[in-house]
């Protein structure tokens, strides 16, 4: 069991509110009828354990969560501890919003890609 909720009816979004793309991603999710847990890394500290779990859910390494344009140095040469420090101290280094449910997780760099987390209920649409 991880430190984040494993509820299929809840969408969790870890994002940077100072990034316009991340804010758009959160807006898409908030417009859905699902329960949303949002964690703004520009105002809330995410622990090292939480960062490690996020990388695990995404099935990637921590260095792959970092936008290389926001830091100096070769990200692939950084240790996990270095990456956690970068993400905690420099929220703008996060490559995109991290969105997940119990069974699915994705790093979102294009806000419209978050629609796969929102179940469209077409049965509610009246037919002409």
Coordinates of C-alpha atoms in Angstrom, one line a residue:
X1 CA 0.0 0.0 0.0
X2 CA 1.3 3.4 -1.0
X3 CA 1.0 6.8 0.6
X4 CA -1.5 8.0 -1.9
X5 CA -5.2 7.0 -2.1
X6 CA -6.2 4.0 -4.3
X7 CA -9.7 4.9 -5.1
X8 CA -11.0 4.4 -8.6
X9 CA -13.6 7.2 -8.1
X10 CA -10.9 9.7 -7.3
X11 CA -8.4 11.4 -9.6
X12 CA -5.3 12.8 -8.0
X13 CA -3.4 15.6 -9.6
X14 CA 0.1 16.6 -8.5
X15 CA 0.8 19.9 -10.3
X16 CA 2.5 23.3 -10.1
X17 CA 0.0 26.1 -10.0
X18 CA 2.6 28.6 -11.4
X19 CA 2.6 26.6 -14.7
X20 CA -0.2 27.4 -17.1
X21 CA -0.2 24.0 -18.7
X22 CA -0.6 22.3 -15.3
X23 CA -3.4 24.7 -14.3
X24 CA -5.3 23.8 -17.6
X25 CA -4.8 20.1 -16.8
X26 CA -6.3 20.7 -13.3
X27 CA -9.2 22.6 -14.9
X28 CA -10.1 19.7 -17.1
X29 CA -10.1 17.3 -14.2
X30 CA -12.1 19.6 -11.9
X31 CA -14.8 19.9 -14.6
X32 CA -15.4 16.2 -14.4
X33 CA -17.9 14.6 -12.0
X34 CA -15.2 12.6 -10.3
X35 CA -13.7 13.4 -6.9
X36 CA -10.4 15.3 -7.3
X37 CA -7.5 15.5 -4.9
X38 CA -5.1 18.2 -6.1
X39 CA -1.6 18.7 -4.6
X40 CA 0.0 22.0 -5.6
X41 CA 3.8 21.5 -5.3
X42 CA 4.4 25.2 -5.3
X43 CA 2.6 25.6 -1.9
X44 CA 2.8 22.0 -0.5
X45 CA 5.9 20.0 0.2
X46 CA 5.8 16.5 -1.3
X47 CA 8.0 14.0 0.7
X48 CA 10.8 12.0 -0.8
X49 CA 8.6 8.8 -0.3
X50 CA 5.8 10.4 -2.2
X51 CA 8.0 11.4 -5.1
X52 CA 9.4 7.9 -5.2
X53 CA 5.8 6.5 -5.2
X54 CA 4.8 8.8 -8.0
X55 CA 7.8 7.7 -10.2
X56 CA 6.9 4.1 -9.4
X57 CA 3.2 4.6 -10.4
X58 CA 4.5 6.1 -13.7
X59 CA 6.9 3.3 -14.1
X60 CA 9.8 5.7 -14.7
X61 CA 12.8 7.0 -12.9
X62 CA 12.7 10.2 -10.9
X63 CA 15.0 12.0 -13.3
X64 CA 12.4 11.5 -16.1
X65 CA 10.0 13.8 -14.1
X66 CA 12.4 16.8 -14.4
X67 CA 12.3 19.3 -17.2
X68 CA 15.9 19.7 -18.2
X69 CA 15.3 23.3 -19.4
X70 CA 14.7 24.3 -15.8
X71 CA 18.0 23.2 -14.4
X72 CA 21.7 23.1 -15.3
X73 CA 23.4 19.8 -15.7
X74 CA 22.7 16.4 -17.1
X75 CA 19.5 15.1 -15.4
X76 CA 20.3 11.4 -16.2
X77 CA 23.5 11.7 -14.0
X78 CA 21.6 12.7 -10.9
X79 CA 20.8 10.3 -8.1
X80 CA 17.2 9.8 -6.9
X81 CA 18.1 11.9 -3.8
X82 CA 19.3 14.7 -6.1
X83 CA 16.1 14.5 -8.2
X84 CA 13.9 14.7 -5.0
X85 CA 15.8 17.7 -3.8
X86 CA 15.4 19.4 -7.2
X87 CA 11.7 18.7 -7.3
X88 CA 11.2 19.9 -3.7
X89 CA 13.2 23.1 -4.1
X90 CA 12.3 24.0 -7.6
X91 CA 8.6 23.2 -8.4
X92 CA 9.0 24.6 -11.9
X93 CA 11.3 21.7 -12.7
X94 CA 8.4 19.2 -12.8
X95 CA 7.9 18.3 -16.4
X96 CA 4.1 18.3 -16.3
X97 CA 1.2 17.5 -14.0
X98 CA 1.1 13.9 -12.6
X99 CA -2.4 12.5 -12.8
X100 CA -3.4 9.1 -11.5
X101 CA -6.2 6.9 -10.2
X102 CA -5.9 3.4 -8.7
X103 CA -5.1 1.7 -12.0
X104 CA -3.7 4.4 -14.2
X105 CA -1.0 7.1 -14.0
X106 CA 0.4 9.5 -16.5
X107 CA 2.7 12.5 -16.7
X108 CA 0.6 15.1 -18.5
X109 CA 2.4 17.7 -20.7
X110 CA -0.6 18.4 -23.0
X111 CA -3.8 19.2 -21.0
X112 CA -6.2 17.5 -23.4
X113 CA -4.5 14.2 -22.8
X114 CA -6.0 14.1 -19.3
X115 CA -9.4 13.4 -20.9
X116 CA -8.6 9.6 -20.8
X117 CA -9.0 9.9 -17.0
X118 CA -12.5 11.3 -17.4
X119 CA -15.1 8.8 -18.3
X120 CA -17.5 10.3 -20.7
X121 CA -21.0 9.2 -19.9
X122 CA -22.7 9.3 -23.3
X123 CA -25.9 7.7 -22.0
X124 CA -26.8 11.1 -20.5
X125 CA -26.8 12.8 -23.9
X126 CA -30.3 12.9 -25.4
X127 CA -30.6 11.6 -29.0
X128 CA -32.2 13.9 -31.6

